[in-house]
Tab-separated table of C-alpha atoms in Angstrom:
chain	number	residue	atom	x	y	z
T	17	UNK	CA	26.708	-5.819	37.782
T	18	UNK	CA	23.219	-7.175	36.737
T	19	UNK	CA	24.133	-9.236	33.465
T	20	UNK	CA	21.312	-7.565	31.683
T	21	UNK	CA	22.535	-3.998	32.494
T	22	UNK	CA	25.940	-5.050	31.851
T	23	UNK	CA	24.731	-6.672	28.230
T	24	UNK	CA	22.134	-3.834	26.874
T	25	UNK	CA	22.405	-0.056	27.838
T	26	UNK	CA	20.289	1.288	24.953
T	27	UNK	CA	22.439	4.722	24.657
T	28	UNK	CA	23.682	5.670	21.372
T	29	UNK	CA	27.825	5.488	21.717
T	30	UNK	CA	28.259	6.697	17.893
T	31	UNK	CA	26.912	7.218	14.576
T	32	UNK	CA	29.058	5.447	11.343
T	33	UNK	CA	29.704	7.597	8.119
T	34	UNK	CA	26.590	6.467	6.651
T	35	UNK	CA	24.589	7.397	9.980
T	36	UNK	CA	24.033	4.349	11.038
T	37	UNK	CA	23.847	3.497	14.977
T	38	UNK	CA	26.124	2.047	17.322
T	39	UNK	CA	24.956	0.981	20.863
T	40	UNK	CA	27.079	1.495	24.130
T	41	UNK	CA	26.058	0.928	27.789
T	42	UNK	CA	24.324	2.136	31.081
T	43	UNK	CA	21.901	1.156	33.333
T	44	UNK	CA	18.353	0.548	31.983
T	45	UNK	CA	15.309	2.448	32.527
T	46	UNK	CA	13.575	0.413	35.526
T	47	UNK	CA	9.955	0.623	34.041
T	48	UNK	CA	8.322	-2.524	34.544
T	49	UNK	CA	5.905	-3.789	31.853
T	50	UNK	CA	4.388	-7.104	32.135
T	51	UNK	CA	4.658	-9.332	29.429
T	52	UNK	CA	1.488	-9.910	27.092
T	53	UNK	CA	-1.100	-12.225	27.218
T	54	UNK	CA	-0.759	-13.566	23.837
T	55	UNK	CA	1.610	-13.140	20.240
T	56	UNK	CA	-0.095	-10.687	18.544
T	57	UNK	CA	1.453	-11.560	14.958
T	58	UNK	CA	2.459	-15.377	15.544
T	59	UNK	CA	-0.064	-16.686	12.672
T	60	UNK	CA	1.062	-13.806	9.986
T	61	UNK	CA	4.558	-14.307	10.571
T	62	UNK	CA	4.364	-17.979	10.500
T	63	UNK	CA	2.356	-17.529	7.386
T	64	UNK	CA	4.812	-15.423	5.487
T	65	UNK	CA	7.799	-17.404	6.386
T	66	UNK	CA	6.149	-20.381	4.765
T	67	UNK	CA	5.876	-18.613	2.314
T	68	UNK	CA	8.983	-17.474	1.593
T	69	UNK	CA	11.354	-20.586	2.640
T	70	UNK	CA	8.774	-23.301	1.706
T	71	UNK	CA	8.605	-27.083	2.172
T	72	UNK	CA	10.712	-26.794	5.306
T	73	UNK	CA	9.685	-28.837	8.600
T	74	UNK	CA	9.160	-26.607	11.341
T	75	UNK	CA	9.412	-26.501	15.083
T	76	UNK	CA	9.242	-23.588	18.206
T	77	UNK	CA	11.293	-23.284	20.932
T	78	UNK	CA	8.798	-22.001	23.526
T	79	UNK	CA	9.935	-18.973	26.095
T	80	UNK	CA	8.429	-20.218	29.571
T	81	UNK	CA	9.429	-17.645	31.517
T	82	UNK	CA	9.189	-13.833	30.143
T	83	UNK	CA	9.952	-10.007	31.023
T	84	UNK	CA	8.161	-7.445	28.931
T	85	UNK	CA	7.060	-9.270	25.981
T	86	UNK	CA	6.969	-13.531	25.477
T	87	UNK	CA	9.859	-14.477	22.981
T	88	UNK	CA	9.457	-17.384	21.027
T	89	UNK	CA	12.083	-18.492	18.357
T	90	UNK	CA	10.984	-20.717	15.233
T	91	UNK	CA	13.316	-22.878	13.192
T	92	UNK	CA	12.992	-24.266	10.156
T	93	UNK	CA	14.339	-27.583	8.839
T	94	UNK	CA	17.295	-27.163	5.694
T	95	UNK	CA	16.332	-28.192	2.700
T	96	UNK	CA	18.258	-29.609	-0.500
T	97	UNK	CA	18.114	-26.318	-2.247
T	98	UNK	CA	18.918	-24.816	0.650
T	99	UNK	CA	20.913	-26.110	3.166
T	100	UNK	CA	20.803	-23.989	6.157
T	101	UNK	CA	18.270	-23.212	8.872
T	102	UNK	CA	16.263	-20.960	9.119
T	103	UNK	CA	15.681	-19.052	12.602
T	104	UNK	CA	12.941	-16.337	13.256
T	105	UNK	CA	11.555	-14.577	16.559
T	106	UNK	CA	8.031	-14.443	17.493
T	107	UNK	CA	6.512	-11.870	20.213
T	108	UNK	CA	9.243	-8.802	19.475
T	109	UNK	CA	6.841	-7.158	17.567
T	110	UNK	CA	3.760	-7.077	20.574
T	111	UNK	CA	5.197	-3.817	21.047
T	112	UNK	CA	6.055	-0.848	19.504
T	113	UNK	CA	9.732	0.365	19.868
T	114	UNK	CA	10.352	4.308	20.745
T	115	UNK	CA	11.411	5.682	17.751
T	116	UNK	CA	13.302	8.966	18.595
T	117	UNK	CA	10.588	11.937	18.392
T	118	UNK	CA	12.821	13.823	15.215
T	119	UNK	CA	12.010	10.919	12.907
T	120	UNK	CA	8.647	9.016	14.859
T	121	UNK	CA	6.250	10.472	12.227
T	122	UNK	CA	8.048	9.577	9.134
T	123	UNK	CA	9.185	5.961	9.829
T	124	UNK	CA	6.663	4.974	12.222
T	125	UNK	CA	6.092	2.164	10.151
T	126	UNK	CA	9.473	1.008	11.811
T	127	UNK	CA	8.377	0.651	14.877
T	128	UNK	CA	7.593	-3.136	14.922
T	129	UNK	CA	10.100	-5.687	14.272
T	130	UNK	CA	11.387	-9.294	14.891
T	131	UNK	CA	14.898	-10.880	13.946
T	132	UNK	CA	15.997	-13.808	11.986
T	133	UNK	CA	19.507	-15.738	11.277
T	134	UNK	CA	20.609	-18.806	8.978
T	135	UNK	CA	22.513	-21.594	10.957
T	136	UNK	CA	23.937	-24.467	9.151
T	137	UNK	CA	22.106	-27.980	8.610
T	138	UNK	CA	24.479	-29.725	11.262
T	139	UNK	CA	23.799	-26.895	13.663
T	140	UNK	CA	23.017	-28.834	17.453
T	141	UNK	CA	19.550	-27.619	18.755
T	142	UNK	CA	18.358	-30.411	21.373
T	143	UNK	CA	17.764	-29.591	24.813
T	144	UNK	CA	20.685	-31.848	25.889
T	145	UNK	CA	22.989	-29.522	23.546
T	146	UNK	CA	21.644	-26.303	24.611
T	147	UNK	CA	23.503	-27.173	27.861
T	148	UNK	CA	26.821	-25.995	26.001
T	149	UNK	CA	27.025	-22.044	25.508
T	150	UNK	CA	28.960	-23.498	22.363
T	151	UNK	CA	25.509	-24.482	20.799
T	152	UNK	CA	22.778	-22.086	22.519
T	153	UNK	CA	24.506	-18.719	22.340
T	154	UNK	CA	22.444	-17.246	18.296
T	155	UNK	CA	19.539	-18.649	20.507
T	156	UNK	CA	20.239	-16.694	23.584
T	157	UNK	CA	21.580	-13.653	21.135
T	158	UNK	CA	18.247	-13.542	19.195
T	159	UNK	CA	16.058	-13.441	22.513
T	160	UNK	CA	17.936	-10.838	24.278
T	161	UNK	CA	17.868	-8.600	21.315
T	162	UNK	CA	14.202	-9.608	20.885
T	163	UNK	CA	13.906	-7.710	24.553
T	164	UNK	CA	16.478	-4.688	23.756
T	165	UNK	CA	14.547	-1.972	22.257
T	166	UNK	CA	11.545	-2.516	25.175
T	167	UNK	CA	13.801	-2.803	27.698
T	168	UNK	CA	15.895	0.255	27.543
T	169	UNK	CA	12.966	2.177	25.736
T	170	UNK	CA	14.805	2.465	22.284
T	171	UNK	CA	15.337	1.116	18.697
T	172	UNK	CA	16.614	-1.390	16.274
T	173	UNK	CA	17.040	-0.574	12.659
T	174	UNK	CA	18.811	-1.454	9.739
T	175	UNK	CA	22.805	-0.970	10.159
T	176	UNK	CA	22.506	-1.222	13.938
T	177	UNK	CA	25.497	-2.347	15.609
T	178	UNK	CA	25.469	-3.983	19.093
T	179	UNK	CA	28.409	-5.291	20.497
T	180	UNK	CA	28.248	-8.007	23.655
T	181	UNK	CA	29.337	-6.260	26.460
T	182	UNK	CA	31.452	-2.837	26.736
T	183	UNK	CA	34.470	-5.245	26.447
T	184	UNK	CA	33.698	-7.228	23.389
T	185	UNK	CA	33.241	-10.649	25.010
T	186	UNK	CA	32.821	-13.527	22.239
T	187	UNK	CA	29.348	-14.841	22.654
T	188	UNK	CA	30.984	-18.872	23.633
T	189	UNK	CA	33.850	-20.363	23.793
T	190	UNK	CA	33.982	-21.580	20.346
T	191	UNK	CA	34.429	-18.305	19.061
T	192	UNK	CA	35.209	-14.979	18.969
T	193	UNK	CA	32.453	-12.742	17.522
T	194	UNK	CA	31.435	-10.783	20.100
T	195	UNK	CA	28.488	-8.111	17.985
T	196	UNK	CA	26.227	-8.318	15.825
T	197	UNK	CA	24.657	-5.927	13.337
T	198	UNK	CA	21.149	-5.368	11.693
T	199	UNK	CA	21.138	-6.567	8.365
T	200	UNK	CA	18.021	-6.589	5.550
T	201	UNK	CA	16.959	-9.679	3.354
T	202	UNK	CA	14.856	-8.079	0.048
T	203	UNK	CA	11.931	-6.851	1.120
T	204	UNK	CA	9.410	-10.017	0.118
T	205	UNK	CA	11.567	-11.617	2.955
T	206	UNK	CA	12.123	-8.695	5.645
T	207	UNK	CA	8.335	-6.677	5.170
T	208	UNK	CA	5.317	-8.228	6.521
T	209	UNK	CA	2.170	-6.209	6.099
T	210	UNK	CA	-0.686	-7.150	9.066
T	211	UNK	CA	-4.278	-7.404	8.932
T	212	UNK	CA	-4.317	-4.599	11.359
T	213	UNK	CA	-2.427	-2.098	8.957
T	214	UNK	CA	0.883	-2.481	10.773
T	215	UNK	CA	3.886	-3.454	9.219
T	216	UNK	CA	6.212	-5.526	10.949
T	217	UNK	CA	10.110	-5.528	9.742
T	218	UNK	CA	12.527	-7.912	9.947
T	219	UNK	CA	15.771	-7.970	10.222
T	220	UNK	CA	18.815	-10.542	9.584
T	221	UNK	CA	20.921	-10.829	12.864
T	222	UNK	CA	24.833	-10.881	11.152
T	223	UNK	CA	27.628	-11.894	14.206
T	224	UNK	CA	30.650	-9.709	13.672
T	225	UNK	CA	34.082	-9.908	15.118
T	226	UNK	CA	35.210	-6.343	16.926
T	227	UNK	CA	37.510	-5.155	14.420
T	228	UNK	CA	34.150	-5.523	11.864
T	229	UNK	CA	32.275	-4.017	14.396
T	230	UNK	CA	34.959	-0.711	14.366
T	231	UNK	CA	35.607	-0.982	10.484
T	232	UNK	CA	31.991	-0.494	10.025
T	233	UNK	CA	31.417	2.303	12.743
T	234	UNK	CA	34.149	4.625	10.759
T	235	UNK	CA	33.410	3.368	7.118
T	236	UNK	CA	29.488	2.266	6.778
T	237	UNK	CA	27.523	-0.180	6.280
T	238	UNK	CA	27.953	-0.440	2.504
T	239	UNK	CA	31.750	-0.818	2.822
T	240	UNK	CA	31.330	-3.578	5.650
T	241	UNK	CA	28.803	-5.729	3.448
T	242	UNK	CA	31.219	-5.209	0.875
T	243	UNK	CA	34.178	-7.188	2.680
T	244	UNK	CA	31.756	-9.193	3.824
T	245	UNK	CA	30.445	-10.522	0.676
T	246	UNK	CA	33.603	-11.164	-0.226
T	247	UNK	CA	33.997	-14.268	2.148
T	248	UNK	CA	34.231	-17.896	0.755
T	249	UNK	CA	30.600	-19.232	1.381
T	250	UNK	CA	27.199	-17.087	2.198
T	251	UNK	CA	28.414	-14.916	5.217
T	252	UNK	CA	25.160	-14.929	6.428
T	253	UNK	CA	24.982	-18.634	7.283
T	254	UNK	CA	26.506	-18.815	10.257
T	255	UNK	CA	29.921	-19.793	10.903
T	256	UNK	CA	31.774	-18.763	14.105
T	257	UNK	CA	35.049	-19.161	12.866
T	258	UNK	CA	35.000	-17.657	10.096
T	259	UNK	CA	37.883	-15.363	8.471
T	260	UNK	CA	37.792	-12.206	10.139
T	261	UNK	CA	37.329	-9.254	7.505
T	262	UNK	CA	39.238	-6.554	9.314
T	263	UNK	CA	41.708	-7.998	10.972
């Protein structure tokens, strides 16, 4: 099976008891878009998050070969204050995502995004350890997501749930999350407002082990940031062996 169909299906599998979507799998829609010419928001979103997580260093790791749209992901340096990385895409939100028709009107201002994570200071991110799955797989995650909603002609929203593969596969080696769900910083962080009256949301990607994954599908998100929250450290700085909520 083509690992991208195998990865992303885009069909709804169930909703959680807060409504809240989880993805399952199938074979993609075949349309073929070809990838724009340029990032449409790259100054404004470099502008707000240098706004918001300030006095960082800053770098790009450039996509040189796209499908659909051209995904770039930023990092920025840790600070003192704040010792963790910050990670952002660039190029999800050239396109619109296809809201389903029952609530396109109403939230249409949902319909661009782009995804961010923390990873720690010590976090490897040179080319030489990219080689190891170990160290590249929130890189690889954030891209492929990045694609997901154009892809497979759907969404991403707050409290989505997407696990990797129909079998749960950890992302690497070095762990054993294997989903992730759509989480939202306060909205100075996760709302950008454009010069060209779009809005552009953007969510925090949070790895999840299955039995989180399953927790959250029957109880809701609420109840899942709960546990969460309650985890020694800031849950959402990475950590891929971290205590497992639900087990």
């Amino acid at each position: 099976m083509n690992f991208f169909k195998k990865l992303f299906g885009g069909n709804e599998m169930g909703k959680s008891e807060d409504g809240t979507t989880i993805y399952g799998y199938d074979a993609p829609d075949e349309r073929q878009v070809t990838p724009l010419s340029e990032i449409l928001y790259m100054e404004e979103l470099n502008e707000h998050f240098n706004k918001v997580f300030q006095n960082r260093e800053t770098g790009v790791f450039h996509e040189l070969i796209s499908d659909i749209v051209h995904i770039d992901v930023n990092i920025m340096e840790a600070t003192p204050d704040e010792p963790y990385r910050v990670l952002y895409t660039n190029g999800m939100s050239d396109l619109p995502m296809t809201l389903p028709q029952e609530i396109r009107k109403e939230y249409k201002h949902l319909e661009r995004s782009e995804l961010m994570m923390f990873l720690p200071a010590d976090w490897p991110l040179t080319q030489k350890d990219f080689e190891a799955e170990e160290n590249y797989w929130p890189i690889r995650l954030m891209k492929m997501l990045a694609r997901f909603p154009h892809m497979y002609q759907t969404w991403l929203g707050y409290g989505h749930t997407i696990p990797n593969t129909e079998d749960y596969e950890p992302y690497a080696p070095n762990t054993e999350l294997s989903g992730a769900i759509l989480f939202a910083l306060p909205e100075e962080v996760s709302t950008v407002h454009t010069k060209d009256g779009n809005q552009v949301q953007v969510y925090f990607l949070v790895p999840l082990y299955r039995e989180e994954m399953e927790f959250k599908l029957e109880s809701g998100m609420d109840e899942l940031v709960a546990k969460l929250s309650k985890l020694p450290g800031d849950f959402l700085v990475l950590n891929p062996n971290r205590p497992n909520t639900c087990k």
